[in-house]
Amino acid sequence: MSVEREGGCSCGVVRYRLTSDPMFVHCCHCLNCQRQTGSAFVINLLIEAARVELLSGDPRPVEVPRDDGSRQRIFRCPDCQVAVFSEYGRPEVRFVRAGTLDDPSGVEPDVHIYTRSKVKWVTLPEAAPAFEDYYDSKALWPAASLERLQAVFTPAG
Ligand SMILES: [Zn+2]
Ligand SMILES: [Zn+2]
């Protein structure tokens, strides 16, 4: 059964609802994510942009340089500037930051990526799929999630 989740920024101006479960959940240990969050990793819920329903507020995109020379858009509350989600080149898919959910403990990463820069004191569960850099989503994602992703990138009609 699909779960609806809600979340928002710190000041309450931005509120959102995820109208279904995400397609997949990343825990990213790359240095970009560490720097952007000021923390050891980020947890991103990958979900169709159309399934991120804004209840209030208008998150503002900020272009952020990455170490590889590319840029990434991070959407922030216009008031408190908390980052609620980001976009990596494809506006159809949002990377929602799990820490902004009302119940962050309600999601668990499906995969750990860029573990080559993982801080040493973080120990991953032995059963958790983990990769030194990126991974093959076709091999790891459930079929239903791959179908959802394909539906997003295939124009209707
Ligand atoms: Zn705010
Ligand atoms: Zn990362």
Coordinates of N, CA and C and ligand atoms in Angstrom, one line a residue:
M1 N 0.8 -1.2 0.0 CA 0.0 0.0 0.0 C 0.9 1.2 0.0
S2 N 0.5 2.2 -0.8 CA 1.2 3.4 -0.9 C 0.9 4.4 0.3
V3 N 2.0 5.0 0.7 CA 1.8 5.9 1.9 C 2.0 7.4 1.4
E4 N 1.1 8.2 1.9 CA 1.2 9.7 1.6 C 2.0 10.3 2.8
R5 N 3.0 11.1 2.4 CA 3.9 11.7 3.4 C 3.8 13.2 3.3
E6 N 3.9 13.9 4.4 CA 4.0 15.4 4.3 C 5.3 15.9 5.0
G7 N 5.6 17.1 4.5 CA 6.8 17.7 5.1 C 6.9 19.1 4.8
G8 N 8.0 19.8 5.2 CA 8.1 21.2 4.9 C 9.4 21.8 5.5
C9 N 9.5 23.1 5.4 CA 10.7 23.8 5.9 C 10.6 24.0 7.3
S10 N 11.5 24.8 7.9 CA 11.6 25.1 9.3 C 10.6 26.1 9.8
C11 N 10.3 27.1 8.9 CA 9.4 28.2 9.3 C 8.0 27.9 9.0
G12 N 7.7 26.9 8.2 CA 6.3 26.5 8.0 C 5.7 27.1 6.7
V13 N 6.5 28.0 6.0 CA 5.9 28.6 4.8 C 5.8 27.6 3.7
V14 N 6.8 26.7 3.6 CA 6.7 25.6 2.5 C 6.2 24.4 3.2
R15 N 5.1 23.9 2.6 CA 4.5 22.6 3.0 C 4.3 21.8 1.8
Y16 N 4.6 20.5 1.8 CA 4.3 19.6 0.6 C 3.8 18.3 1.1
R17 N 3.2 17.6 0.1 CA 2.7 16.3 0.3 C 3.2 15.4 -0.8
L18 N 3.7 14.2 -0.5 CA 4.0 13.2 -1.5 C 2.8 12.3 -1.7
T19 N 2.3 12.3 -2.9 CA 1.0 11.6 -3.1 C 1.2 10.1 -3.2
S20 N 2.4 9.6 -3.2 CA 2.6 8.2 -3.2 C 4.0 7.9 -2.6
D21 N 4.3 6.6 -2.5 CA 5.6 6.2 -2.1 C 6.6 6.7 -3.1
P22 N 7.9 7.0 -2.8 CA 8.9 7.3 -3.8 C 9.2 6.1 -4.7
M23 N 9.9 6.4 -5.8 CA 10.3 5.3 -6.6 C 11.5 4.5 -6.0
F24 N 12.4 5.3 -5.4 CA 13.5 4.7 -4.8 C 14.1 5.7 -3.8
V25 N 14.9 5.3 -2.8 CA 15.4 6.2 -1.8 C 17.0 6.0 -1.8
H26 N 17.6 7.1 -2.0 CA 19.1 7.2 -2.0 C 19.6 7.7 -0.7
C27 N 20.7 7.1 -0.2 CA 21.5 7.7 0.9 C 22.8 8.0 0.2
C28 N 23.1 9.3 0.0 CA 24.3 9.7 -0.8 C 25.3 10.2 0.1
H29 N 26.5 9.6 0.0 CA 27.7 9.9 0.9 C 28.7 10.8 0.1
C30 N 28.3 11.3 -1.0 CA 29.3 12.1 -1.8 C 29.6 13.4 -1.2
L31 N 30.8 14.0 -1.6 CA 31.2 15.2 -0.9 C 30.3 16.4 -1.2
N32 N 29.7 16.4 -2.4 CA 28.8 17.5 -2.7 C 27.6 17.5 -1.7
C33 N 27.1 16.3 -1.5 CA 25.9 16.2 -0.5 C 26.4 16.6 0.9
Q34 N 27.6 16.1 1.3 CA 28.1 16.4 2.6 C 28.2 18.0 2.8
R35 N 28.8 18.6 1.7 CA 29.0 20.1 1.8 C 27.6 20.8 1.8
Q36 N 26.7 20.4 0.9 CA 25.4 21.0 0.8 C 24.6 21.0 2.1
T37 N 24.7 19.8 2.8 CA 23.9 19.6 4.0 C 24.6 20.0 5.2
G38 N 26.0 20.1 5.2 CA 26.8 20.3 6.4 C 26.7 19.1 7.3
S39 N 26.5 17.9 6.6 CA 26.3 16.7 7.4 C 27.1 15.6 6.8
A40 N 26.8 14.3 7.2 CA 27.7 13.2 6.7 C 27.1 12.6 5.5
F41 N 25.8 12.8 5.2 CA 25.2 12.2 4.0 C 23.8 12.9 3.8
V42 N 23.2 12.6 2.7 CA 21.8 13.1 2.5 C 20.9 11.9 2.2
I43 N 19.7 12.0 2.6 CA 18.7 11.0 2.2 C 17.7 11.6 1.2
N44 N 17.7 11.1 0.0 CA 16.8 11.6 -1.0 C 15.7 10.7 -1.4
L45 N 14.5 11.1 -1.4 CA 13.4 10.3 -2.0 C 13.2 10.7 -3.4
L46 N 13.4 9.7 -4.3 CA 13.3 10.0 -5.8 C 11.8 9.8 -6.1
I47 N 11.2 10.8 -6.6 CA 9.7 10.8 -6.9 C 9.4 11.7 -8.0
E48 N 8.3 11.3 -8.8 CA 7.9 12.1 -9.9 C 7.5 13.5 -9.4
A49 N 8.0 14.6 -10.1 CA 7.7 15.9 -9.7 C 6.1 16.1 -9.5
A50 N 5.4 15.5 -10.4 CA 3.9 15.6 -10.3 C 3.3 15.0 -9.1
R51 N 4.1 14.2 -8.4 CA 3.6 13.6 -7.1 C 4.1 14.4 -5.9
V52 N 4.8 15.5 -6.1 CA 5.1 16.4 -5.0 C 4.1 17.5 -5.1
E53 N 3.1 17.5 -4.2 CA 2.1 18.5 -4.2 C 2.4 19.6 -3.2
L54 N 2.5 20.8 -3.8 CA 2.8 21.9 -2.8 C 1.5 22.3 -2.1
L55 N 1.5 22.3 -0.8 CA 0.4 22.7 0.0 C 0.4 24.2 0.3
S56 N 1.6 24.7 0.4 CA 1.8 26.1 0.6 C 3.3 26.5 0.3
G57 N 3.5 27.8 0.0 CA 4.8 28.3 -0.2 C 5.3 28.0 -1.6
D58 N 6.4 28.6 -2.0 CA 6.9 28.5 -3.4 C 8.4 28.3 -3.3
P59 N 8.9 27.1 -3.2 CA 10.3 26.8 -3.0 C 11.1 27.4 -4.2
R60 N 12.1 28.1 -3.9 CA 12.9 28.8 -5.0 C 14.1 28.1 -5.4
P61 N 14.3 27.9 -6.7 CA 15.5 27.1 -7.1 C 16.8 27.9 -7.0
V62 N 17.8 27.3 -6.5 CA 19.1 27.9 -6.4 C 20.1 27.0 -7.2
E63 N 20.9 27.6 -8.1 CA 21.8 26.8 -8.9 C 23.1 26.6 -8.0
V64 N 23.5 25.4 -7.8 CA 24.6 25.1 -6.9 C 25.7 24.3 -7.7
P65 N 26.9 24.8 -7.7 CA 28.0 24.1 -8.4 C 28.4 22.8 -7.7
R66 N 28.7 21.8 -8.6 CA 29.1 20.6 -8.0 C 30.6 20.4 -8.4
D67 N 31.3 19.5 -7.7 CA 32.7 19.3 -7.9 C 33.1 18.9 -9.4
D68 N 32.1 18.2 -10.1 CA 32.4 17.8 -11.4 C 32.2 18.9 -12.5
G69 N 31.9 20.1 -12.0 CA 31.7 21.2 -12.9 C 30.2 21.4 -13.3
S70 N 29.4 20.4 -13.0 CA 28.0 20.5 -13.3 C 27.3 21.3 -12.2
R71 N 26.0 21.6 -12.5 CA 25.2 22.3 -11.5 C 24.0 21.5 -11.1
Q72 N 23.5 21.8 -10.0 CA 22.3 21.1 -9.5 C 21.4 22.2 -8.9
R73 N 20.1 22.0 -9.1 CA 19.1 23.0 -8.6 C 18.6 22.5 -7.2
I74 N 18.8 23.3 -6.3 CA 18.3 23.0 -4.9 C 17.1 24.0 -4.6
F75 N 16.0 23.5 -4.3 CA 14.8 24.3 -4.0 C 14.7 24.6 -2.5
R76 N 14.7 25.9 -2.3 CA 14.7 26.4 -0.9 C 13.5 27.2 -0.5
C77 N 13.1 27.1 0.7 CA 12.0 28.0 1.2 C 12.5 29.5 1.0
P78 N 11.7 30.4 0.5 CA 12.1 31.7 0.2 C 12.3 32.5 1.6
D79 N 11.7 32.0 2.6 CA 11.9 32.7 3.9 C 13.0 32.1 4.8
C80 N 12.9 30.9 5.2 CA 14.0 30.3 6.1 C 15.1 29.7 5.3
Q81 N 15.0 29.5 4.0 CA 16.1 29.0 3.1 C 16.4 27.5 3.4
V82 N 15.5 26.8 4.1 CA 15.8 25.4 4.2 C 15.5 24.7 2.8
A83 N 16.4 23.8 2.5 CA 16.3 23.1 1.2 C 15.3 21.9 1.4
V84 N 14.3 21.9 0.5 CA 13.3 20.8 0.7 C 13.5 19.8 -0.4
F85 N 13.9 20.1 -1.6 CA 14.2 19.1 -2.6 C 15.1 19.7 -3.7
S86 N 15.6 18.8 -4.5 CA 16.5 19.2 -5.5 C 16.3 18.4 -6.8
E87 N 17.0 18.8 -7.9 CA 16.8 18.4 -9.2 C 18.1 18.2 -9.8
Y88 N 18.3 17.0 -10.5 CA 19.6 16.7 -11.1 C 19.4 16.6 -12.6
G89 N 19.3 17.7 -13.3 CA 19.2 17.7 -14.7 C 17.8 17.4 -15.3
R90 N 17.0 16.6 -14.6 CA 15.7 16.2 -15.1 C 14.6 16.7 -14.2
P91 N 13.9 17.8 -14.7 CA 12.9 18.4 -13.8 C 11.7 17.5 -13.5
E92 N 11.6 16.4 -14.3 CA 10.5 15.4 -14.0 C 10.6 14.7 -12.7
V93 N 11.8 14.6 -12.2 CA 12.1 13.8 -11.0 C 12.6 14.7 -9.9
R94 N 12.0 14.7 -8.8 CA 12.4 15.4 -7.6 C 13.2 14.5 -6.7
F95 N 14.2 15.1 -6.1 CA 14.9 14.4 -5.0 C 14.5 15.1 -3.7
V96 N 13.6 14.5 -3.0 CA 13.0 15.2 -1.8 C 13.9 14.8 -0.6
R97 N 14.3 15.8 0.1 CA 15.2 15.6 1.3 C 14.4 15.0 2.5
A98 N 14.8 13.8 2.8 CA 14.0 13.0 3.8 C 13.9 13.7 5.2
G99 N 15.0 14.5 5.4 CA 15.0 15.2 6.7 C 14.0 16.3 6.9
T100 N 13.3 16.7 5.7 CA 12.3 17.7 5.8 C 10.9 17.0 6.0
L101 N 10.8 15.7 6.0 CA 9.5 15.0 6.2 C 9.1 15.2 7.7
D102 N 7.8 15.2 7.9 CA 7.3 15.3 9.3 C 7.8 14.1 10.1
D103 N 7.9 12.9 9.4 CA 8.4 11.7 10.0 C 9.6 11.1 9.2
P104 N 10.8 11.7 9.4 CA 11.9 11.2 8.6 C 12.3 9.8 8.9
S105 N 11.9 9.2 10.0 CA 12.2 7.9 10.3 C 11.3 6.9 9.6
G106 N 10.3 7.4 8.9 CA 9.4 6.6 8.1 C 10.0 6.1 6.8
V107 N 11.2 6.5 6.4 CA 11.8 6.0 5.2 C 13.2 5.5 5.5
E108 N 13.5 4.4 4.8 CA 14.9 3.9 4.9 C 15.5 3.9 3.5
P109 N 16.8 4.1 3.4 CA 17.5 4.1 2.1 C 17.4 2.7 1.4
D110 N 17.1 2.7 0.1 CA 17.2 1.5 -0.6 C 18.6 1.2 -1.1
V111 N 19.4 2.2 -1.2 CA 20.8 2.1 -1.6 C 21.7 3.2 -1.0
H112 N 22.9 2.8 -0.8 CA 23.9 3.8 -0.3 C 24.9 4.0 -1.5
I113 N 25.1 5.3 -1.8 CA 25.9 5.5 -3.0 C 27.1 6.5 -2.6
Y114 N 28.1 6.4 -3.5 CA 29.3 7.2 -3.2 C 29.9 6.9 -1.8
T115 N 30.0 5.6 -1.5 CA 30.5 5.3 -0.2 C 32.0 5.5 -0.1
R116 N 32.7 5.7 -1.3 CA 34.1 6.0 -1.2 C 34.4 7.2 -0.4
S117 N 33.5 8.1 -0.3 CA 33.7 9.3 0.6 C 32.9 9.3 1.8
K118 N 32.3 8.1 2.2 CA 31.6 8.0 3.4 C 32.5 8.3 4.6
V119 N 32.0 9.0 5.6 CA 32.8 9.2 6.8 C 33.0 7.9 7.5
K120 N 34.2 7.7 8.1 CA 34.5 6.4 8.6 C 33.7 5.9 9.8
W121 N 33.1 6.8 10.5 CA 32.4 6.4 11.7 C 30.9 6.0 11.4
V122 N 30.5 6.2 10.2 CA 29.2 5.7 9.8 C 29.3 4.3 9.3
T123 N 28.6 3.4 10.0 CA 28.6 2.0 9.7 C 27.3 1.6 9.0
L124 N 27.4 1.0 7.8 CA 26.2 0.7 7.1 C 25.7 -0.7 7.5
P125 N 24.4 -0.9 7.5 CA 23.8 -2.3 7.8 C 24.4 -3.2 6.7
E126 N 24.8 -4.4 7.1 CA 25.4 -5.3 6.2 C 24.6 -5.7 5.0
A127 N 23.3 -5.7 5.2 CA 22.4 -6.1 4.1 C 22.1 -5.0 3.1
A128 N 22.5 -3.8 3.5 CA 22.2 -2.6 2.6 C 23.0 -2.6 1.4
P129 N 22.4 -2.5 0.2 CA 23.1 -2.3 -1.0 C 24.0 -1.1 -1.0
A130 N 25.2 -1.2 -1.3 CA 26.1 0.0 -1.2 C 27.1 0.0 -2.3
F131 N 27.4 1.2 -2.8 CA 28.3 1.3 -4.0 C 29.3 2.4 -3.8
E132 N 30.5 2.1 -4.3 CA 31.6 3.1 -4.1 C 31.3 4.4 -4.9
D133 N 30.6 4.3 -6.0 CA 30.1 5.5 -6.7 C 28.6 5.3 -7.1
Y134 N 28.3 5.4 -8.4 CA 26.9 5.3 -8.7 C 26.6 3.8 -8.9
Y135 N 25.4 3.5 -9.4 CA 24.9 2.1 -9.5 C 24.0 2.0 -10.7
D136 N 23.7 0.8 -11.0 CA 22.8 0.5 -12.2 C 21.4 0.4 -11.7
S137 N 20.6 1.5 -12.0 CA 19.2 1.5 -11.4 C 18.4 0.3 -12.0
K138 N 18.7 -0.1 -13.3 CA 17.9 -1.2 -13.9 C 18.1 -2.5 -13.1
A139 N 19.2 -2.6 -12.5 CA 19.5 -3.8 -11.8 C 18.9 -3.8 -10.3
L140 N 18.7 -2.6 -9.8 CA 18.3 -2.5 -8.4 C 16.9 -2.1 -8.2
W141 N 16.3 -1.3 -9.0 CA 15.0 -0.8 -8.8 C 13.9 -1.8 -9.0
P142 N 12.9 -1.8 -8.2 CA 11.8 -2.7 -8.5 C 11.2 -2.4 -9.8
A143 N 10.6 -3.4 -10.5 CA 10.0 -3.2 -11.8 C 9.0 -2.1 -11.8
A144 N 8.2 -2.0 -10.8 CA 7.1 -1.0 -10.8 C 7.7 0.4 -10.8
S145 N 8.9 0.6 -10.1 CA 9.5 1.9 -10.1 C 10.1 2.2 -11.4
L146 N 10.7 1.2 -12.1 CA 11.3 1.5 -13.4 C 10.2 1.9 -14.4
E147 N 9.0 1.2 -14.2 CA 7.9 1.6 -15.1 C 7.5 3.0 -14.8
R148 N 7.5 3.4 -13.6 CA 7.1 4.8 -13.3 C 8.1 5.8 -13.9
L149 N 9.4 5.4 -13.8 CA 10.4 6.3 -14.3 C 10.2 6.5 -15.8
Q150 N 10.0 5.3 -16.5 CA 9.8 5.3 -17.9 C 8.6 6.2 -18.3
A151 N 7.5 6.0 -17.6 CA 6.3 6.8 -17.9 C 6.6 8.3 -17.8
V152 N 7.4 8.7 -16.9 CA 7.7 10.1 -16.7 C 8.5 10.7 -18.0
F153 N 9.4 9.8 -18.5 CA 10.2 10.3 -19.6 C 9.6 10.0 -21.0
T154 N 8.5 9.3 -21.0 CA 7.8 9.0 -22.3 C 6.6 9.9 -22.4
P155 N 6.6 10.8 -23.5 CA 5.5 11.7 -23.6 C 4.2 11.0 -23.8
A156 N 3.2 11.4 -23.2 CA 1.9 10.7 -23.3 C 1.3 10.9 -24.7
G157 N 0.5 10.0 -25.2 CA -0.2 10.1 -26.5 C 0.8 9.7 -27.5
Ligands
ZN1 ZN 10.6 28.2 5.6
ZN2 ZN 25.6 13.1 -3.2

